[in-house]
Structure formats: C-alpha cells, structure tokens
PDB file of C-alpha atoms in Angstrom:
ATOM      1  CA  MET A1156      33.150 -80.810   3.973  1.00 62.00           C
ATOM      2  CA  LEU A1157      29.399 -80.221   4.193  1.00 71.00           C
ATOM      3  CA  GLU A1158      29.914 -76.598   5.262  1.00 82.00           C
ATOM      4  CA  LYS A1159      32.128 -76.127   2.191  1.00 84.00           C
ATOM      5  CA  ILE A1160      29.363 -77.487  -0.066  1.00 84.00           C
ATOM      6  CA  ILE A1161      26.798 -75.211   1.606  1.00 84.00           C
ATOM      7  CA  ASN A1162      28.971 -72.123   1.096  1.00 82.00           C
ATOM      8  CA  GLU A1163      29.877 -73.012  -2.483  1.00 87.00           C
ATOM      9  CA  ALA A1164      26.210 -73.531  -3.351  1.00 88.00           C
ATOM     10  CA  LYS A1165      25.230 -70.258  -1.677  1.00 88.00           C
ATOM     11  CA  ASN A1166      27.914 -68.299  -3.524  1.00 84.00           C
ATOM     12  CA  ALA A1167      27.100 -69.926  -6.876  1.00 86.00           C
ATOM     13  CA  VAL A1168      23.404 -69.138  -6.501  1.00 87.00           C
ATOM     14  CA  VAL A1169      24.079 -65.522  -5.527  1.00 87.00           C
ATOM     15  CA  ALA A1170      26.372 -65.100  -8.536  1.00 85.00           C
ATOM     16  CA  ALA A1171      23.869 -66.739 -10.903  1.00 86.00           C
ATOM     17  CA  ILE A1172      20.750 -64.843  -9.902  1.00 85.00           C
ATOM     18  CA  LYS A1173      22.074 -61.438  -8.865  1.00 83.00           C
ATOM     19  CA  GLY A1174      20.966 -58.924 -11.460  1.00 77.00           C
ATOM     20  CA  THR A1175      19.152 -61.384 -13.710  1.00 78.00           C
ATOM     21  CA  ALA A1176      15.626 -60.689 -14.913  1.00 77.00           C
ATOM     22  CA  ASP A1177      14.518 -64.332 -14.817  1.00 84.00           C
ATOM     23  CA  ILE A1178      15.498 -65.277 -11.279  1.00 86.00           C
ATOM     24  CA  ILE A1179      13.468 -68.487 -11.042  1.00 86.00           C
ATOM     25  CA  ASN A1180      14.844 -70.059 -14.231  1.00 88.00           C
ATOM     26  CA  GLU A1181      18.390 -69.021 -13.331  1.00 88.00           C
ATOM     27  CA  LEU A1182      17.915 -70.429  -9.841  1.00 89.00           C
ATOM     28  CA  ARG A1183      16.655 -73.780 -11.184  1.00 91.00           C
ATOM     29  CA  THR A1184      19.472 -74.014 -13.732  1.00 90.00           C
ATOM     30  CA  SER A1185      22.112 -73.017 -11.206  1.00 91.00           C
ATOM     31  CA  VAL A1186      21.025 -75.589  -8.618  1.00 93.00           C
ATOM     32  CA  LYS A1187      20.724 -78.317 -11.252  1.00 93.00           C
ATOM     33  CA  ASP A1188      24.228 -77.509 -12.551  1.00 91.00           C
ATOM     34  CA  ILE A1189      25.715 -77.518  -9.035  1.00 91.00           C
ATOM     35  CA  VAL A1190      24.162 -80.925  -8.345  1.00 90.00           C
ATOM     36  CA  VAL A1191      25.357 -82.382 -11.654  1.00 90.00           C
ATOM     37  CA  GLY A1192      28.864 -81.006 -11.103  1.00 88.00           C
ATOM     38  CA  THR A1193      29.052 -82.233  -7.517  1.00 85.00           C
ATOM     39  CA  LEU A1194      27.865 -85.729  -8.365  1.00 82.00           C
ATOM     40  CA  LYS A1195      30.148 -85.988 -11.393  1.00 82.00           C
ATOM     41  CA  ASP A1196      33.085 -84.841  -9.239  1.00 78.00           C
ATOM     42  CA  ALA A1197      32.248 -87.629  -6.777  1.00 70.00           C
ATOM     43  CA  GLY A1198      32.913 -90.049  -9.625  1.00 66.00           C
ATOM     44  CA  GLU A1199      30.184 -92.486  -8.724  1.00 64.00           C
ATOM     45  CA  VAL A1200      26.593 -91.604  -7.903  1.00 66.00           C
ATOM     46  CA  THR A1201      26.045 -93.384  -4.594  1.00 62.00           C
ATOM     47  CA  ALA A1202      23.712 -92.905  -1.650  1.00 60.00           C
ATOM     48  CA  THR A1203      26.571 -91.127   0.126  1.00 62.00           C
ATOM     49  CA  SER A1204      27.136 -88.676  -2.721  1.00 70.00           C
ATOM     50  CA  ILE A1205      23.399 -87.995  -2.955  1.00 69.00           C
ATOM     51  CA  GLU A1206      23.463 -86.983   0.718  1.00 77.00           C
ATOM     52  CA  SER A1207      25.330 -83.865  -0.442  1.00 88.00           C
ATOM     53  CA  ILE A1208      22.053 -82.761  -2.069  1.00 92.00           C
ATOM     54  CA  SER A1209      20.818 -81.627   1.349  1.00 92.00           C
ATOM     55  CA  SER A1210      23.820 -79.322   1.739  1.00 92.00           C
ATOM     56  CA  ILE A1211      23.481 -77.970  -1.800  1.00 94.00           C
ATOM     57  CA  VAL A1212      19.804 -77.136  -1.229  1.00 95.00           C
ATOM     58  CA  GLN A1213      20.596 -75.604   2.157  1.00 94.00           C
ATOM     59  CA  GLY A1214      23.262 -73.376   0.586  1.00 93.00           C
ATOM     60  CA  ALA A1215      21.015 -72.449  -2.328  1.00 94.00           C
ATOM     61  CA  MET A1216      18.301 -71.400   0.133  1.00 94.00           C
ATOM     62  CA  LYS A1217      20.785 -69.108   1.861  1.00 93.00           C
ATOM     63  CA  GLY A1218      21.887 -67.653  -1.468  1.00 92.00           C
ATOM     64  CA  ALA A1219      18.346 -67.032  -2.688  1.00 91.00           C
ATOM     65  CA  SER A1220      17.493 -65.349   0.604  1.00 91.00           C
ATOM     66  CA  GLU A1221      20.611 -63.185   0.401  1.00 89.00           C
ATOM     67  CA  VAL A1222      19.476 -61.654  -2.896  1.00 87.00           C
ATOM     68  CA  GLY A1223      15.890 -61.168  -1.690  1.00 82.00           C
ATOM     69  CA  THR A1224      14.107 -63.923  -3.611  1.00 82.00           C
ATOM     70  CA  SER A1225      10.727 -65.097  -2.292  1.00 82.00           C
ATOM     71  CA  THR A1226      11.554 -67.992   0.004  1.00 84.00           C
ATOM     72  CA  THR A1227       8.474 -70.030  -0.864  1.00 85.00           C
ATOM     73  CA  GLU A1228       8.922 -69.795  -4.620  1.00 87.00           C
ATOM     74  CA  ALA A1229      12.664 -70.294  -4.315  1.00 93.00           C
ATOM     75  CA  THR A1230      12.217 -73.426  -2.182  1.00 96.00           C
ATOM     76  CA  ALA A1231      10.084 -75.214  -4.770  1.00 96.00           C
ATOM     77  CA  THR A1232      12.489 -74.199  -7.542  1.00 95.00           C
ATOM     78  CA  ILE A1233      15.613 -75.227  -5.626  1.00 96.00           C
ATOM     79  CA  VAL A1234      14.228 -78.636  -4.632  1.00 97.00           C
ATOM     80  CA  GLY A1235      12.986 -79.266  -8.173  1.00 97.00           C
ATOM     81  CA  GLY A1236      16.337 -78.259  -9.671  1.00 96.00           C
ATOM     82  CA  ALA A1237      18.211 -80.556  -7.295  1.00 96.00           C
ATOM     83  CA  ILE A1238      16.048 -83.539  -8.202  1.00 96.00           C
ATOM     84  CA  GLN A1239      16.401 -82.797 -11.912  1.00 96.00           C
ATOM     85  CA  GLY A1240      20.180 -82.642 -11.491  1.00 95.00           C
ATOM     86  CA  VAL A1241      20.232 -86.075  -9.848  1.00 94.00           C
ATOM     87  CA  ALA A1242      18.039 -87.440 -12.640  1.00 95.00           C
ATOM     88  CA  ASP A1243      20.452 -86.026 -15.226  1.00 94.00           C
ATOM     89  CA  VAL A1244      23.317 -88.118 -13.827  1.00 91.00           C
ATOM     90  CA  GLY A1245      21.216 -91.240 -13.317  1.00 90.00           C
ATOM     91  CA  GLY A1246      21.007 -91.076  -9.540  1.00 89.00           C
ATOM     92  CA  ASP A1247      18.293 -92.203  -7.124  1.00 91.00           C
ATOM     93  CA  VAL A1248      15.693 -89.447  -7.478  1.00 94.00           C
ATOM     94  CA  VAL A1249      13.584 -90.734  -4.579  1.00 95.00           C
ATOM     95  CA  LEU A1250      16.535 -90.472  -2.195  1.00 94.00           C
ATOM     96  CA  ALA A1251      17.368 -87.112  -3.760  1.00 95.00           C
ATOM     97  CA  ALA A1252      13.834 -85.864  -3.009  1.00 96.00           C
ATOM     98  CA  LYS A1253      14.191 -86.831   0.643  1.00 96.00           C
ATOM     99  CA  ASN A1254      17.582 -85.138   0.938  1.00 95.00           C
ATOM    100  CA  ALA A1255      16.508 -82.046  -0.986  1.00 97.00           C
ATOM    101  CA  ALA A1256      13.530 -81.668   1.351  1.00 97.00           C
ATOM    102  CA  ARG A1257      15.876 -82.003   4.339  1.00 96.00           C
ATOM    103  CA  GLY A1258      18.061 -79.226   2.969  1.00 96.00           C
ATOM    104  CA  ALA A1259      15.048 -76.998   2.363  1.00 97.00           C
ATOM    105  CA  ILE A1260      13.923 -77.346   5.974  1.00 97.00           C
ATOM    106  CA  LYS A1261      17.419 -76.735   7.361  1.00 95.00           C
ATOM    107  CA  GLY A1262      17.929 -73.782   5.049  1.00 95.00           C
ATOM    108  CA  SER A1263      14.578 -72.235   5.872  1.00 95.00           C
ATOM    109  CA  ALA A1264      15.197 -72.580   9.610  1.00 95.00           C
ATOM    110  CA  GLU A1265      18.640 -70.992   9.270  1.00 93.00           C
ATOM    111  CA  ILE A1266      17.393 -67.956   7.355  1.00 93.00           C
ATOM    112  CA  GLY A1267      14.423 -67.468   9.677  1.00 92.00           C
ATOM    113  CA  GLY A1268      11.836 -68.466   7.082  1.00 91.00           C
ATOM    114  CA  ASP A1269       8.471 -70.069   7.685  1.00 94.00           C
ATOM    115  CA  VAL A1270       9.478 -73.718   7.908  1.00 96.00           C
ATOM    116  CA  GLY A1271       5.893 -74.912   7.394  1.00 96.00           C
ATOM    117  CA  GLU A1272       5.635 -72.970   4.135  1.00 96.00           C
ATOM    118  CA  ALA A1273       9.058 -74.253   3.128  1.00 96.00           C
ATOM    119  CA  ALA A1274       7.918 -77.840   3.712  1.00 97.00           C
ATOM    120  CA  VAL A1275       4.864 -77.384   1.508  1.00 97.00           C
ATOM    121  CA  ALA A1276       6.948 -75.660  -1.182  1.00 97.00           C
ATOM    122  CA  ALA A1277       9.659 -78.347  -1.043  1.00 97.00           C
ATOM    123  CA  ILE A1278       7.137 -81.127  -1.553  1.00 97.00           C
ATOM    124  CA  SER A1279       5.408 -79.200  -4.348  1.00 96.00           C
ATOM    125  CA  GLY A1280       8.781 -78.698  -6.035  1.00 96.00           C
ATOM    126  CA  ALA A1281       9.576 -82.400  -5.676  1.00 97.00           C
ATOM    127  CA  ILE A1282       6.239 -83.431  -7.207  1.00 97.00           C
ATOM    128  CA  SER A1283       6.678 -80.980 -10.069  1.00 96.00           C
ATOM    129  CA  ALA A1284      10.187 -82.296 -10.743  1.00 96.00           C
ATOM    130  CA  ALA A1285       8.892 -85.881 -10.702  1.00 96.00           C
ATOM    131  CA  LYS A1286       6.362 -85.026 -13.383  1.00 95.00           C
ATOM    132  CA  ASN A1287       8.990 -83.192 -15.464  1.00 95.00           C
ATOM    133  CA  ILE A1288      11.400 -86.133 -15.432  1.00 95.00           C
ATOM    134  CA  GLY A1289       8.759 -88.845 -15.791  1.00 95.00           C
ATOM    135  CA  GLU A1290       9.227 -90.401 -12.346  1.00 94.00           C
ATOM    136  CA  ASP A1291       6.683 -91.748  -9.849  1.00 94.00           C
ATOM    137  CA  SER A1292       5.352 -88.579  -8.236  1.00 94.00           C
ATOM    138  CA  ALA A1293       3.760 -90.488  -5.324  1.00 94.00           C
ATOM    139  CA  ALA A1294       7.088 -92.110  -4.363  1.00 96.00           C
ATOM    140  CA  ILE A1295       8.917 -88.808  -4.661  1.00 96.00           C
ATOM    141  CA  ALA A1296       6.214 -86.988  -2.679  1.00 96.00           C
ATOM    142  CA  LYS A1297       6.384 -89.619   0.064  1.00 96.00           C
ATOM    143  CA  ALA A1298      10.177 -89.316   0.305  1.00 96.00           C
ATOM    144  CA  ALA A1299      10.009 -85.513   0.417  1.00 97.00           C
ATOM    145  CA  ILE A1300       7.285 -85.595   3.092  1.00 96.00           C
ATOM    146  CA  ILE A1301       9.363 -87.955   5.226  1.00 96.00           C
ATOM    147  CA  GLY A1302      12.430 -85.742   4.758  1.00 96.00           C
ATOM    148  CA  THR A1303      10.583 -82.593   5.808  1.00 97.00           C
ATOM    149  CA  ILE A1304       8.990 -84.131   8.896  1.00 97.00           C
ATOM    150  CA  GLU A1305      12.135 -85.916  10.119  1.00 96.00           C
ATOM    151  CA  THR A1306      14.277 -82.824   9.701  1.00 96.00           C
ATOM    152  CA  ALA A1307      11.721 -80.488  11.269  1.00 97.00           C
ATOM    153  CA  GLU A1308      11.460 -82.767  14.300  1.00 96.00           C
ATOM    154  CA  GLN A1309      15.257 -82.779  14.626  1.00 96.00           C
ATOM    155  CA  ILE A1310      15.147 -78.988  14.864  1.00 96.00           C
ATOM    156  CA  SER A1311      12.503 -79.008  17.619  1.00 96.00           C
ATOM    157  CA  VAL A1312       9.173 -80.514  18.640  1.00 95.00           C
ATOM    158  CA  LYS A1313       7.455 -77.204  17.835  1.00 96.00           C
ATOM    159  CA  VAL A1314       8.967 -76.988  14.344  1.00 96.00           C
ATOM    160  CA  GLY A1315       7.942 -80.610  13.733  1.00 96.00           C
ATOM    161  CA  SER A1316       4.402 -79.820  14.844  1.00 95.00           C
ATOM    162  CA  ASP A1317       4.298 -76.668  12.689  1.00 96.00           C
ATOM    163  CA  VAL A1318       5.416 -78.610   9.623  1.00 96.00           C
ATOM    164  CA  LYS A1319       2.845 -81.362  10.179  1.00 96.00           C
ATOM    165  CA  SER A1320       0.127 -78.737  10.562  1.00 95.00           C
ATOM    166  CA  ALA A1321       1.207 -76.932   7.388  1.00 96.00           C
ATOM    167  CA  LEU A1322       1.247 -80.204   5.442  1.00 95.00           C
ATOM    168  CA  LYS A1323      -2.214 -81.182   6.700  1.00 93.00           C
ATOM    169  CA  ASN A1324      -3.593 -77.787   5.652  1.00 94.00           C
ATOM    170  CA  ALA A1325      -1.986 -77.704   2.199  1.00 93.00           C
ATOM    171  CA  ALA A1326      -4.688 -78.258  -0.394  1.00 86.00           C
ATOM    172  CA  THR A1327      -2.158 -78.832  -3.186  1.00 87.00           C
ATOM    173  CA  LEU A1328      -0.423 -81.846  -1.630  1.00 89.00           C
ATOM    174  CA  PRO A1329      -1.459 -85.536  -1.682  1.00 88.00           C
ATOM    175  CA  ARG A1330      -3.557 -85.728   1.478  1.00 89.00           C
ATOM    176  CA  GLU A1331      -3.650 -89.526   1.784  1.00 91.00           C
ATOM    177  CA  ILE A1332       0.154 -89.796   1.707  1.00 91.00           C
ATOM    178  CA  ILE A1333       0.550 -86.996   4.246  1.00 91.00           C
ATOM    179  CA  ASP A1334      -1.982 -88.562   6.621  1.00 90.00           C
ATOM    180  CA  GLU A1335      -0.310 -91.974   6.340  1.00 91.00           C
ATOM    181  CA  ILE A1336       3.172 -90.638   7.061  1.00 91.00           C
ATOM    182  CA  ILE A1337       2.063 -88.419   9.941  1.00 91.00           C
ATOM    183  CA  LYS A1338       0.119 -91.311  11.483  1.00 91.00           C
ATOM    184  CA  GLU A1339       3.211 -93.560  11.256  1.00 91.00           C
ATOM    185  CA  ASP A1340       5.417 -90.815  12.676  1.00 89.00           C
ATOM    186  CA  ASP A1341       3.063 -90.056  15.570  1.00 88.00           C
ATOM    187  CA  SER A1342       2.927 -93.729  16.547  1.00 87.00           C
ATOM    188  CA  LYS A1343       6.703 -93.922  17.074  1.00 79.00           C
TER     189      LYS A1343
END
C-alpha cells in the first residue's frame, strides 16, 4: 500500500512539473492536491491516514529528482505543500509536519541527496507552511525536527549524526528548539 502511494506521488509530480516554467509552484500545488485527494479518499482524516503523508513526500522527492529539480528547494516546497494539504482538509498539521519531515529524509536518502540539507530544508518548509496557514510555527518546527532526527537515526547512526550537525549549523532554524530536542535524543 505505501509503495503504491510513493509511486503514485512520484508519477503525479513528474507529470505536473515536467515541461512547466514555474516548477516550484507546480510542485507545491501538485503535492497539496495529492495530499487532499488521498485524505479525502480515506474518508476520515485520522492519525493513520496522516501517516500516508510520509509516503507522499517520499514519492514527490523521487519525482522532483527525476526531472532534475534542486533537491533542497524541492524539499522545502514538498513538505510545505503536504502540510498545507492537511490543513485544507482539517487534519492535524503538527502530526503532518512530523510525517512530512520523515518522508523528506527517506526520500533524500533514497535518491542519494544530502540528508542533512534535506532536514534543514524540510524544517524550513514546515515553518513556512505554518506561517502561511496561521498555525503555531514552534510546534510545527518541533514536530518536523523530531521527525527528521528519528528517521535519520533509523537509517544509520552516521546519517543521524549528520542530520543533527546540519540542524545545529543552520542559522535559519530555531536554535533553542533544536538544542532541546537533540539534548533529549542524546540522553536516550
């Protein structure tokens, strides 16, 4: 089921952005529409249906990479579009941010991208989406940070370490939240 969602998202993104002049806007709209459609098809927006966001983002990352879009810019756009889609159907945007960040890390790792850069871009995209939809950007940032770190550590210790390092060095992200989450994670 999840592999089907990943492939459908990848194919939809490739079809939407191939040959378009405004790749970023088309990418955002495409991801948002896929999320809205998927959640509406589920019938009820639940925590389980929002878990599909990770697969949608993962597939969208593959699709964007396939057509040669900048991975960093695409990551922020894809994560932001996914969160906006969840907001449009009245879903839990904080949980969506965590799952979108997970998908961005998985997708980046699968396409051979810089997972640290993807983590920073995913969190930036989540914060930007929070501001656009009028949600608590600190709560969304925290969820996205947790999602990136947990997923990176599931890939490998080195990837987890690389992501933590990238987050610590990112001047554009909320430093106090990053430090708090990394401290909690390191004490486990």
